[in-house]
């Protein structure tokens, strides 16, 4: 037992029990005392006020017998009894006692020391007092009443007294019930506190059994491991030391983790790909663009170029760079070494998708080459034929006129090329202006087709117009859209052989759909993605000697998009081509 009380379990149990007993005892004493004082004060104030009121009413009553009967009824209702005595303490009148209250005689009240009858006869108003009497049923039992005497003026000019008493059994019973309840709560609380104390004690000793395990977990890197204890003894201090150590390590790891998370957020938000390689050449860190690159490379090849570049970094100890084409895209890779003091411990590679840049470079080069090519032929012809005129090679007026006509045609062609280049540049810069009008759709399309009727007849091509819409009016820029349709119909006629068909179809209700289709030679499938680029041309063998500048479709696309519409093309070799325009209403 001595060892138990010196243990943590015993000390905690004794402390809790002592604290509970002290608090329960103090609470019960204060509660009983407070209840006793409050109840006694209210009962005495009520009894004294009732007695004085009866004395006053009795003094002014015209019929005292009738009032005494009323007072008797009231006394029974409030469990009280009244005596009226003269200055010699002789009984003048009294009320009948209630059967539920103790029967105390006037002599008992007058002979008790608690009733201050002398003060009442002297005109004073004493406070009620508790008076104990032996019980009539059993002499060993005691009966307690609350009695008071107040002065009552008599007709003889002297003071009598009104004496009233009230049983205090209700109060005693209430106090007894409160005490009984406190005792029951005390017993239950003692049992529960004991059980709780031993349970809590066993929980507090849990850190003792887990101390070694927790220390090993912290040493192995489980920084979040902690001993759940709040005691202030030696075990608590030891557990607190462990928890403090774990907390500091946890804060350090959290700081490192936050920095890692910030770095990860930066990597995830980067447009360029990032790959980190350790000393063994293994990829340990990537971001989403780098993952996309690696997936494409693994799909296409087995050996990653990262390994080859890493070997170069390790061999030469400086950064290397290379362009890696993969899955139709071009990635520019820059890899630099990572050092641990003087030793290379890995490398970091930055991957940038330069497909668009390389494509723009190629477009710029192609643009210069195409413009040079398109201008070189008419310029050479202008120079050659003009030299022929200057040197007098054309001897006859007819030959002179023929050479002049060729020079004029080439200058017109060159002017057209330059104007189309200027128009395309303005459109791509966003400087295109539309002058929209409300037009009647069918007359508008018929007027455009009439321009090609003679040309189609000469080439033996049938040209048709089909209208499948109930909307007669539409808002658009008639000049710009005529430029688009003229280009498409001219291309269709150029690529359609004799007995072929060129059809223009208009349909749609909410949107206007325009189709220009032909039964010509079609466009190769590999060329379809590029038909709307500048200087695109089909095979010259299919143009029947009427090659264009290659800018018409690029201009058409910009005009349609300026109308918030779209233009698409579908084609099959040997079957024909269909250009589809959608214009929103």
Coordinates of C-alpha atoms in Angstrom, one line a residue:
X1 CA 0.0 0.0 0.0
X2 CA 2.8 2.4 0.8
X3 CA 4.4 1.8 -2.6
X4 CA 1.0 2.4 -4.2
X5 CA 0.5 5.7 -2.5
X6 CA 4.0 6.8 -3.5
X7 CA 3.4 5.9 -7.1
X8 CA 2.0 8.2 -9.8
X9 CA -1.3 6.3 -9.7
X10 CA -1.7 6.6 -6.0
X11 CA -0.7 10.3 -5.8
X12 CA -3.1 11.2 -8.5
X13 CA -5.9 9.1 -7.0
X14 CA -5.5 10.7 -3.5
X15 CA -5.3 14.2 -5.0
X16 CA -8.5 13.8 -7.0
X17 CA -10.4 12.2 -4.2
X18 CA -9.2 14.9 -1.7
X19 CA -10.1 17.7 -4.1
X20 CA -13.5 16.2 -4.8
X21 CA -14.3 15.7 -1.1
X22 CA -13.2 19.2 -0.3
X23 CA -15.3 20.8 -3.0
X24 CA -18.3 18.6 -2.3
X25 CA -18.2 19.4 1.5
X26 CA -17.7 23.1 0.9
X27 CA -20.5 23.1 -1.6
X28 CA -22.9 21.2 0.6
X29 CA -22.2 23.5 3.6
X30 CA -22.6 26.6 1.6
X31 CA -25.8 25.3 -0.1
X32 CA -27.5 24.2 3.1
X33 CA -26.5 27.4 4.9
X34 CA -27.6 29.6 2.0
X35 CA -30.9 27.6 1.7
X36 CA -31.5 27.8 5.4
X37 CA -30.9 31.5 5.6
X38 CA -33.0 32.3 2.6
X39 CA -35.9 30.1 3.5
X40 CA -36.0 31.3 7.1
X41 CA -35.8 34.9 6.1
X42 CA -38.7 34.5 3.6
X43 CA -40.8 32.6 6.2
X44 CA -40.2 35.0 9.0
X45 CA -41.0 38.0 6.8
X46 CA -44.2 36.4 5.6
X47 CA -45.3 35.3 9.0
X48 CA -44.6 38.7 10.6
X49 CA -46.3 40.6 7.8
X50 CA -49.4 38.4 8.0
X51 CA -49.6 38.8 11.8
X52 CA -49.3 42.5 11.7
X53 CA -51.9 42.7 9.0
X54 CA -54.3 40.5 11.0
X55 CA -53.7 42.8 14.0
X56 CA -54.6 45.9 12.0
X57 CA -57.6 44.3 10.3
X58 CA -58.8 43.0 13.6
X59 CA -58.5 46.4 15.2
X60 CA -60.7 48.0 12.6
X61 CA -63.1 45.1 12.1
X62 CA -66.8 45.9 13.0
X63 CA -67.5 42.3 13.6
X64 CA -64.6 40.6 15.3
X65 CA -66.2 37.2 15.4
X66 CA -66.8 37.2 11.7
X67 CA -63.2 38.4 11.0
X68 CA -61.8 35.7 13.4
X69 CA -63.6 33.1 11.4
X70 CA -62.1 34.5 8.2
X71 CA -58.7 34.6 9.8
X72 CA -59.1 31.0 10.9
X73 CA -59.8 30.0 7.3
X74 CA -56.8 31.9 6.1
X75 CA -54.6 30.3 8.8
X76 CA -55.6 26.9 7.8
X77 CA -54.8 27.7 4.2
X78 CA -51.3 28.9 5.2
X79 CA -50.9 26.3 8.0
X80 CA -50.8 28.9 10.8
X81 CA -52.7 29.4 14.1
X82 CA -53.5 32.7 15.9
X83 CA -54.0 33.7 19.5
X84 CA -55.3 37.0 20.8
X85 CA -54.3 37.9 24.4
X86 CA -54.8 40.9 26.6
X87 CA -52.3 42.8 28.6
X88 CA -52.3 40.1 31.3
X89 CA -51.6 37.4 28.7
X90 CA -55.2 36.1 29.1
X91 CA -56.7 34.5 26.0
X92 CA -59.3 36.6 24.3
X93 CA -59.7 34.6 21.1
X94 CA -58.0 32.0 19.0
X95 CA -58.3 30.1 15.7
X96 CA -58.6 26.4 15.4
X97 CA -55.4 24.5 14.5
X98 CA -55.0 22.8 11.1
X99 CA -54.9 19.0 11.4
X100 CA -51.6 18.9 9.4
X101 CA -49.8 21.2 11.8
X102 CA -48.6 20.6 15.4
X103 CA -51.1 21.4 18.2
X104 CA -49.2 23.9 20.4
X105 CA -51.1 25.5 23.3
X106 CA -50.9 29.1 24.3
X107 CA -49.3 28.2 27.6
X108 CA -46.5 26.4 25.8
X109 CA -45.9 29.5 23.7
X110 CA -46.0 31.9 26.7
X111 CA -43.7 29.7 28.8
X112 CA -41.1 29.4 26.0
X113 CA -38.2 31.8 26.0
X114 CA -38.3 32.3 22.2
X115 CA -41.6 34.1 22.1
X116 CA -41.0 37.8 23.0
X117 CA -44.4 38.5 24.4
X118 CA -43.2 41.1 26.8
X119 CA -41.8 43.2 23.9
X120 CA -45.1 42.9 22.0
X121 CA -47.1 44.0 25.1
X122 CA -44.7 46.9 25.4
X123 CA -45.6 48.1 21.9
X124 CA -42.5 46.7 20.1
X125 CA -42.5 44.5 17.0
X126 CA -40.0 41.7 17.6
X127 CA -38.9 39.3 14.9
X128 CA -40.2 35.7 14.7
X129 CA -38.2 33.0 16.4
X130 CA -37.9 29.3 16.2
X131 CA -39.3 27.4 19.2
X132 CA -38.9 23.7 20.0
X133 CA -41.5 21.7 21.9
X134 CA -41.8 18.1 22.8
X135 CA -44.2 16.1 20.6
X136 CA -47.5 15.1 22.1
X137 CA -47.3 11.7 20.4
X138 CA -43.8 10.9 21.6
X139 CA -41.9 12.9 24.2
X140 CA -38.6 12.0 22.7
X141 CA -39.5 13.8 19.5
X142 CA -39.2 17.5 19.1
X143 CA -41.6 19.8 17.3
X144 CA -40.2 23.0 15.9
X145 CA -42.4 26.0 15.1
X146 CA -41.9 29.6 14.0
X147 CA -43.7 32.0 16.3
X148 CA -44.1 35.8 16.5
X149 CA -46.0 38.2 18.8
X150 CA -47.0 41.7 17.6
X151 CA -48.7 44.4 19.7
X152 CA -52.5 44.8 19.4
X153 CA -54.3 47.9 20.8
X154 CA -57.3 47.1 23.0
X155 CA -60.3 49.2 23.8
X156 CA -59.2 49.8 27.3
X157 CA -56.3 51.8 26.0
X158 CA -53.8 49.1 26.7
X159 CA -51.9 46.8 24.4
X160 CA -52.7 43.2 24.0
X161 CA -50.8 40.9 21.5
X162 CA -51.6 38.8 18.5
X163 CA -49.5 35.6 18.6
X164 CA -49.1 33.4 15.5
X165 CA -47.1 30.4 14.9
X166 CA -46.3 28.2 11.9
X167 CA -44.8 24.8 11.6
X168 CA -41.3 24.6 10.2
X169 CA -41.6 21.0 9.1
X170 CA -41.8 21.9 5.4
X171 CA -38.5 23.7 5.7
X172 CA -36.9 20.9 7.7
X173 CA -38.1 18.3 5.2
X174 CA -36.7 20.3 2.3
X175 CA -33.3 20.7 4.0
X176 CA -33.3 17.0 4.7
X177 CA -34.0 16.2 1.1
X178 CA -31.2 18.5 0.0
X179 CA -28.8 16.8 2.4
X180 CA -29.9 13.4 1.2
X181 CA -29.3 14.4 -2.4
X182 CA -25.9 15.8 -1.5
X183 CA -25.0 12.5 0.2
X184 CA -26.1 10.4 -2.8
X185 CA -24.2 12.7 -5.1
X186 CA -21.2 12.4 -2.9
X187 CA -21.2 8.6 -2.9
X188 CA -21.7 8.4 -6.6
X189 CA -19.1 11.1 -7.2
X190 CA -16.6 9.2 -5.0
X191 CA -17.1 6.0 -6.9
X192 CA -16.9 7.7 -10.3
X193 CA -13.9 9.8 -9.2
X194 CA -12.1 6.7 -8.0
X195 CA -12.7 4.9 -11.3
X196 CA -11.7 8.0 -13.2
X197 CA -8.6 8.5 -11.1
X198 CA -7.3 5.0 -11.7
X199 CA -8.2 5.2 -15.4
X200 CA -6.5 8.6 -15.8
X201 CA -3.5 7.3 -13.8
X202 CA -3.1 4.4 -16.1
X203 CA -3.3 6.7 -19.1
X204 CA -0.6 8.9 -17.5
X205 CA 1.7 6.0 -17.0
X206 CA 1.3 5.1 -20.7
X207 CA 4.2 7.5 -21.7
X208 CA 6.5 5.4 -19.4
X209 CA 5.7 2.3 -21.4
X210 CA 6.0 4.2 -24.7
X211 CA 9.0 6.4 -23.9
X212 CA 11.6 4.1 -25.5
X213 CA 9.5 3.4 -28.5
X214 CA 8.8 7.1 -29.1
X215 CA 12.5 7.9 -28.7
X216 CA 13.4 5.4 -31.4
X217 CA 10.6 6.7 -33.7
X218 CA 12.0 10.2 -33.4
X219 CA 15.5 9.0 -34.1
X220 CA 14.3 7.2 -37.2
X221 CA 12.7 10.4 -38.6
X222 CA 9.2 10.3 -37.3
X223 CA 9.3 13.9 -36.1
X224 CA 5.5 14.0 -35.4
X225 CA 5.9 11.4 -32.7
X226 CA 5.0 12.9 -29.3
X227 CA 4.2 11.6 -25.8
X228 CA 0.7 12.6 -24.7
X229 CA 1.3 13.8 -21.1
X230 CA 0.7 17.0 -19.1
X231 CA 2.1 16.1 -15.7
X232 CA 4.7 18.1 -13.9
X233 CA 6.6 15.3 -12.2
X234 CA 9.8 13.8 -13.4
X235 CA 8.0 11.7 -16.0
X236 CA 6.2 14.7 -17.3
X237 CA 9.5 16.7 -17.5
X238 CA 11.1 13.9 -19.5
X239 CA 8.1 13.7 -21.8
X240 CA 8.1 17.4 -22.1
X241 CA 11.8 17.4 -23.1
X242 CA 11.0 14.8 -25.8
X243 CA 8.0 16.8 -27.0
X244 CA 10.1 20.0 -27.1
X245 CA 12.8 18.3 -29.1
X246 CA 10.2 16.8 -31.5
X247 CA 8.5 20.2 -31.8
X248 CA 11.7 22.0 -32.7
X249 CA 12.5 19.3 -35.2
X250 CA 9.0 19.4 -36.6
X251 CA 9.3 23.2 -37.0
X252 CA 12.6 22.7 -38.8
X253 CA 11.1 20.0 -41.1
X254 CA 8.0 22.2 -41.7
X255 CA 10.2 25.1 -42.7
X256 CA 12.1 22.8 -45.1
X257 CA 8.8 21.4 -46.3
X258 CA 7.4 24.9 -46.9
X259 CA 10.4 25.8 -48.9
X260 CA 10.0 22.6 -50.9
X261 CA 6.4 23.3 -51.5
X262 CA 7.2 26.8 -52.7
X263 CA 9.8 25.4 -55.0
X264 CA 7.2 22.8 -56.2
X265 CA 4.6 25.5 -56.8
X266 CA 7.2 27.5 -58.8
X267 CA 8.0 24.4 -60.8
X268 CA 4.4 23.6 -61.5
X269 CA 3.6 27.2 -62.6
X270 CA 6.6 27.3 -65.0
X271 CA 5.9 27.2 -68.7
X272 CA 9.3 25.6 -69.3
X273 CA 9.9 22.0 -68.3
X274 CA 12.4 21.2 -65.5
X275 CA 14.1 17.9 -64.9
X276 CA 16.5 17.1 -62.0
X277 CA 18.9 14.2 -62.3
X278 CA 20.8 12.7 -59.4
X279 CA 24.4 11.4 -59.3
X280 CA 23.3 8.0 -60.6
X281 CA 21.7 9.5 -63.7
X282 CA 18.1 8.9 -62.4
X283 CA 15.4 11.5 -62.9
X284 CA 14.2 12.6 -59.5
X285 CA 12.2 15.8 -60.0
X286 CA 10.0 16.9 -62.9
X287 CA 7.2 19.4 -63.5
X288 CA 4.1 19.0 -65.8
X289 CA 5.7 20.3 -69.0
X290 CA 8.7 18.0 -68.4
X291 CA 6.3 15.1 -67.8
X292 CA 4.7 15.8 -71.1
X293 CA 8.1 15.8 -72.8
X294 CA 9.0 12.5 -71.2
X295 CA 5.7 10.8 -72.1
X296 CA 6.2 11.8 -75.7
X297 CA 9.8 10.6 -75.8
X298 CA 9.1 7.3 -74.1
X299 CA 6.3 6.7 -76.6
X300 CA 8.6 7.4 -79.6
X301 CA 11.9 6.0 -78.4
X302 CA 13.4 3.8 -75.7
X303 CA 16.5 5.8 -74.7
X304 CA 16.0 9.2 -73.3
X305 CA 18.3 12.0 -74.6
X306 CA 18.6 13.2 -71.0
X307 CA 21.1 10.4 -70.3
X308 CA 23.3 11.3 -73.2
X309 CA 23.3 15.0 -72.3
X310 CA 24.0 14.1 -68.6
X311 CA 27.0 12.1 -69.6
X312 CA 28.3 15.1 -71.5
X313 CA 27.7 17.4 -68.5
X314 CA 29.6 15.0 -66.2
X315 CA 32.4 14.5 -68.7
X316 CA 33.0 18.2 -69.5
X317 CA 31.7 19.8 -66.2
X318 CA 29.8 22.6 -68.0
X319 CA 26.3 23.1 -69.4
X320 CA 25.2 21.6 -72.7
X321 CA 22.3 22.4 -74.9
X322 CA 20.5 20.7 -77.8
X323 CA 17.3 20.7 -79.9
X324 CA 15.3 17.5 -79.5
X325 CA 12.5 17.0 -82.1
X326 CA 9.8 14.7 -80.9
X327 CA 6.1 14.0 -81.8
X328 CA 6.0 16.9 -84.2
X329 CA 7.4 19.4 -81.6
X330 CA 10.8 20.8 -81.0
X331 CA 12.2 21.0 -77.5
X332 CA 15.3 23.0 -76.7
X333 CA 17.2 21.4 -73.8
X334 CA 19.7 23.2 -71.6
X335 CA 21.4 21.1 -68.9
X336 CA 23.8 22.4 -66.2
X337 CA 25.7 20.5 -63.5
X338 CA 24.8 20.6 -59.8
X339 CA 27.7 20.7 -57.3
X340 CA 28.1 19.4 -53.8
X341 CA 31.2 21.3 -52.8
X342 CA 33.6 20.3 -55.6
X343 CA 31.8 17.2 -56.7
X344 CA 29.0 17.0 -59.3
X345 CA 26.0 15.5 -57.6
X346 CA 23.6 15.7 -60.5
X347 CA 22.3 18.0 -63.1
X348 CA 19.2 20.2 -63.8
X349 CA 17.7 20.5 -67.3
X350 CA 15.4 23.2 -68.6
X351 CA 13.1 22.2 -71.5
X352 CA 11.5 24.8 -73.6
X353 CA 9.0 24.1 -76.3
X354 CA 10.4 26.2 -79.2
X355 CA 8.1 24.7 -81.9
X356 CA 6.3 28.0 -82.4
X357 CA 9.6 30.0 -82.5
X358 CA 11.2 27.6 -85.0
X359 CA 8.0 27.6 -87.1
X360 CA 8.0 31.4 -87.1
X361 CA 11.6 31.4 -88.1
X362 CA 10.8 29.0 -90.9
X363 CA 7.8 31.2 -91.9
X364 CA 9.9 34.3 -92.1
X365 CA 12.5 32.5 -94.2
X366 CA 9.8 31.0 -96.4
X367 CA 8.2 34.4 -96.7
X368 CA 11.4 36.0 -97.9
X369 CA 12.0 33.1 -100.3
X370 CA 8.5 33.1 -101.6
X371 CA 8.3 36.9 -102.1
X372 CA 11.7 36.8 -103.8
X373 CA 10.6 33.9 -106.0
X374 CA 7.3 35.6 -106.9
X375 CA 8.9 38.9 -107.8
X376 CA 12.0 37.5 -109.6
X377 CA 10.0 36.0 -112.5
X378 CA 8.0 39.2 -113.4
X379 CA 11.0 41.4 -112.8
X380 CA 13.2 39.2 -115.0
X381 CA 10.5 39.3 -117.7
X382 CA 10.2 43.1 -117.4
X383 CA 13.9 43.5 -117.6
X384 CA 14.3 41.1 -120.6
X385 CA 11.4 42.5 -122.7
X386 CA 12.3 46.1 -121.9
X387 CA 15.9 45.4 -123.0
X388 CA 14.5 43.8 -126.2
X389 CA 12.6 47.0 -126.9
X390 CA 15.6 49.2 -126.0
X391 CA 17.9 47.2 -128.2
X392 CA 15.4 47.3 -131.1
X393 CA 14.9 43.6 -131.4
X394 CA 11.2 44.2 -132.1
X395 CA 11.3 45.3 -135.7
X396 CA 7.6 45.5 -136.4
X397 CA 4.9 47.4 -134.6
X398 CA 3.1 44.1 -133.9
X399 CA 6.2 42.6 -132.2
X400 CA 6.7 45.9 -130.3
X401 CA 3.1 45.9 -129.1
X402 CA 3.3 42.2 -128.1
X403 CA 6.4 42.9 -125.9
X404 CA 4.7 45.9 -124.4
X405 CA 1.6 43.8 -123.6
X406 CA 3.8 41.2 -121.8
X407 CA 5.5 44.0 -119.8
X408 CA 2.1 45.4 -118.9
X409 CA 0.7 42.0 -117.9
X410 CA 3.7 41.2 -115.6
X411 CA 3.5 44.7 -114.0
X412 CA -0.2 44.1 -113.3
X413 CA 0.7 40.7 -111.8
X414 CA 3.4 42.3 -109.7
X415 CA 1.1 45.1 -108.6
X416 CA -1.6 42.5 -107.6
X417 CA 1.0 40.6 -105.6
X418 CA 2.2 43.7 -103.7
X419 CA -1.4 44.8 -103.0
X420 CA -2.3 41.4 -101.7
X421 CA 0.7 41.4 -99.5
X422 CA -0.2 44.8 -98.1
X423 CA -3.9 43.7 -97.5
X424 CA -2.8 40.6 -95.8
X425 CA -0.3 42.5 -93.6
X426 CA -3.1 44.9 -92.6
X427 CA -5.5 42.1 -91.9
X428 CA -3.1 40.2 -89.7
X429 CA -2.3 43.4 -87.8
X430 CA -6.0 43.8 -87.0
X431 CA -6.6 46.8 -89.2
X432 CA -9.3 45.3 -91.4
X433 CA -12.5 47.4 -91.6
X434 CA -15.9 46.0 -92.4
X435 CA -18.7 47.9 -94.0
X436 CA -21.7 45.7 -93.3
X437 CA -24.9 46.0 -95.2
X438 CA -28.2 44.1 -95.2
X439 CA -28.3 42.3 -98.6
X440 CA -30.6 40.0 -100.4
X441 CA -28.8 36.7 -100.4
X442 CA -29.8 35.1 -103.7
X443 CA -29.4 38.1 -106.0
X444 CA -26.0 38.7 -104.3
X445 CA -24.8 35.1 -105.1
X446 CA -26.2 35.2 -108.6
X447 CA -24.3 38.4 -109.4
X448 CA -21.0 36.8 -108.2
X449 CA -21.7 33.6 -110.3
X450 CA -22.4 35.7 -113.4
X451 CA -18.8 36.8 -113.4
X452 CA -17.6 33.2 -114.0
X453 CA -20.3 32.1 -116.4
X454 CA -18.3 32.7 -119.6
X455 CA -15.1 31.4 -118.0
X456 CA -16.9 28.2 -116.9
X457 CA -18.4 27.8 -120.4
X458 CA -15.0 28.1 -122.0
X459 CA -13.5 25.5 -119.8
X460 CA -16.5 23.1 -120.1
X461 CA -17.3 23.2 -116.4
X462 CA -20.9 23.3 -115.1
X463 CA -21.4 26.0 -112.4
X464 CA -24.5 25.7 -110.1
X465 CA -26.2 27.7 -107.3
X466 CA -28.2 26.0 -104.6
X467 CA -30.1 27.9 -101.9
X468 CA -31.5 25.8 -99.0
X469 CA -32.4 28.6 -96.5
X470 CA -35.5 30.6 -95.9
X471 CA -33.6 33.6 -94.7
X472 CA -33.6 36.1 -97.6
X473 CA -31.7 39.0 -95.9
X474 CA -28.3 38.8 -94.2
X475 CA -25.8 41.3 -92.8
X476 CA -22.2 41.2 -94.1
X477 CA -19.6 43.3 -95.9
X478 CA -20.6 42.6 -99.6
X479 CA -17.3 43.7 -101.1
X480 CA -15.1 41.6 -98.7
X481 CA -17.2 38.5 -98.9
X482 CA -17.3 38.9 -102.7
X483 CA -13.5 38.8 -102.6
X484 CA -13.6 35.6 -100.6
X485 CA -16.2 33.8 -102.8
X486 CA -14.5 35.1 -106.0
X487 CA -11.2 33.5 -104.8
X488 CA -12.8 30.2 -103.9
X489 CA -14.8 30.0 -107.2
X490 CA -11.8 30.9 -109.2
X491 CA -9.7 28.2 -107.5
X492 CA -12.5 25.7 -108.0
X493 CA -12.7 26.4 -111.8
X494 CA -8.9 26.4 -112.0
X495 CA -8.7 22.8 -110.6
X496 CA -11.8 21.3 -112.2
X497 CA -11.4 19.5 -115.5
X498 CA -13.9 19.6 -118.4
X499 CA -17.4 18.2 -117.7
X500 CA -16.7 18.9 -114.0
X501 CA -19.1 20.6 -111.6
X502 CA -18.6 23.6 -109.4
X503 CA -21.4 24.1 -106.9
X504 CA -22.2 27.1 -104.6
X505 CA -24.6 26.2 -101.8
X506 CA -26.2 28.4 -99.1
X507 CA -28.1 26.9 -96.2
X508 CA -28.7 27.4 -92.5
X509 CA -31.2 29.3 -90.4
X510 CA -29.4 30.6 -87.2
X511 CA -26.1 30.9 -89.1
X512 CA -25.3 31.3 -92.8
X513 CA -23.4 28.4 -94.3
X514 CA -21.7 28.8 -97.7
X515 CA -20.1 25.9 -99.5
X516 CA -18.0 26.1 -102.6
X517 CA -17.3 22.6 -103.9
X518 CA -15.9 21.1 -107.1
X519 CA -15.2 17.8 -108.7
X520 CA -11.6 18.6 -109.4
X521 CA -8.3 16.9 -108.7
X522 CA -8.4 17.6 -104.9
X523 CA -5.7 18.6 -102.5
X524 CA -3.2 16.2 -101.1
X525 CA -3.9 15.2 -97.5
X526 CA -0.5 16.3 -96.3
X527 CA -1.1 19.8 -97.7
X528 CA -4.6 20.3 -96.1
X529 CA -3.3 21.9 -92.8
X530 CA -1.3 24.5 -94.8
X531 CA -3.8 25.7 -97.5
X532 CA -4.6 28.9 -95.6
X533 CA -0.9 29.9 -95.1
X534 CA 0.7 32.6 -97.2
X535 CA 2.1 31.5 -100.6
X536 CA 0.6 28.1 -100.4
X537 CA 0.2 26.7 -103.9
X538 CA -1.1 23.4 -105.2
X539 CA 0.8 21.3 -107.7
X540 CA 1.3 23.5 -110.7
X541 CA 0.4 20.6 -113.0
X542 CA -3.2 21.0 -111.7
X543 CA -3.5 24.7 -112.2
X544 CA -3.8 24.5 -116.0
X545 CA -1.3 27.3 -116.6
X546 CA -3.1 29.9 -114.4
X547 CA -1.0 30.0 -111.2
X548 CA -2.0 32.5 -108.6
X549 CA 0.1 34.3 -105.9
X550 CA -0.7 31.9 -103.1
X551 CA -2.2 34.6 -100.9
X552 CA -5.9 34.4 -101.8
X553 CA -6.8 31.8 -99.1
X554 CA -4.9 33.5 -96.4
X555 CA -6.7 36.7 -97.2
X556 CA -10.1 34.8 -97.3
X557 CA -9.5 33.3 -93.9
X558 CA -8.8 36.8 -92.3
X559 CA -11.9 38.3 -93.9
X560 CA -14.1 35.4 -92.6
X561 CA -12.7 35.6 -89.1
X562 CA -13.3 39.4 -89.2
X563 CA -17.0 38.5 -89.6
X564 CA -16.6 36.2 -86.5
X565 CA -17.0 33.2 -88.8
X566 CA -14.9 30.2 -89.7
X567 CA -13.7 28.6 -92.9
X568 CA -12.7 25.0 -93.3
X569 CA -11.7 22.7 -96.1
X570 CA -12.3 19.0 -96.9
X571 CA -10.7 17.3 -99.9
X572 CA -10.0 13.9 -101.4
X573 CA -7.5 13.3 -104.3
X574 CA -9.4 12.7 -107.5
X575 CA -12.8 13.4 -106.0
X576 CA -12.8 17.2 -105.4
X577 CA -12.6 19.9 -102.7
X578 CA -15.2 21.6 -100.5
X579 CA -14.6 24.9 -98.7
X580 CA -17.2 25.6 -96.0
X581 CA -17.8 29.1 -94.5
X582 CA -19.9 29.7 -91.4
X583 CA -21.1 33.3 -90.7
X584 CA -23.0 33.9 -87.4
X585 CA -26.2 36.0 -87.7

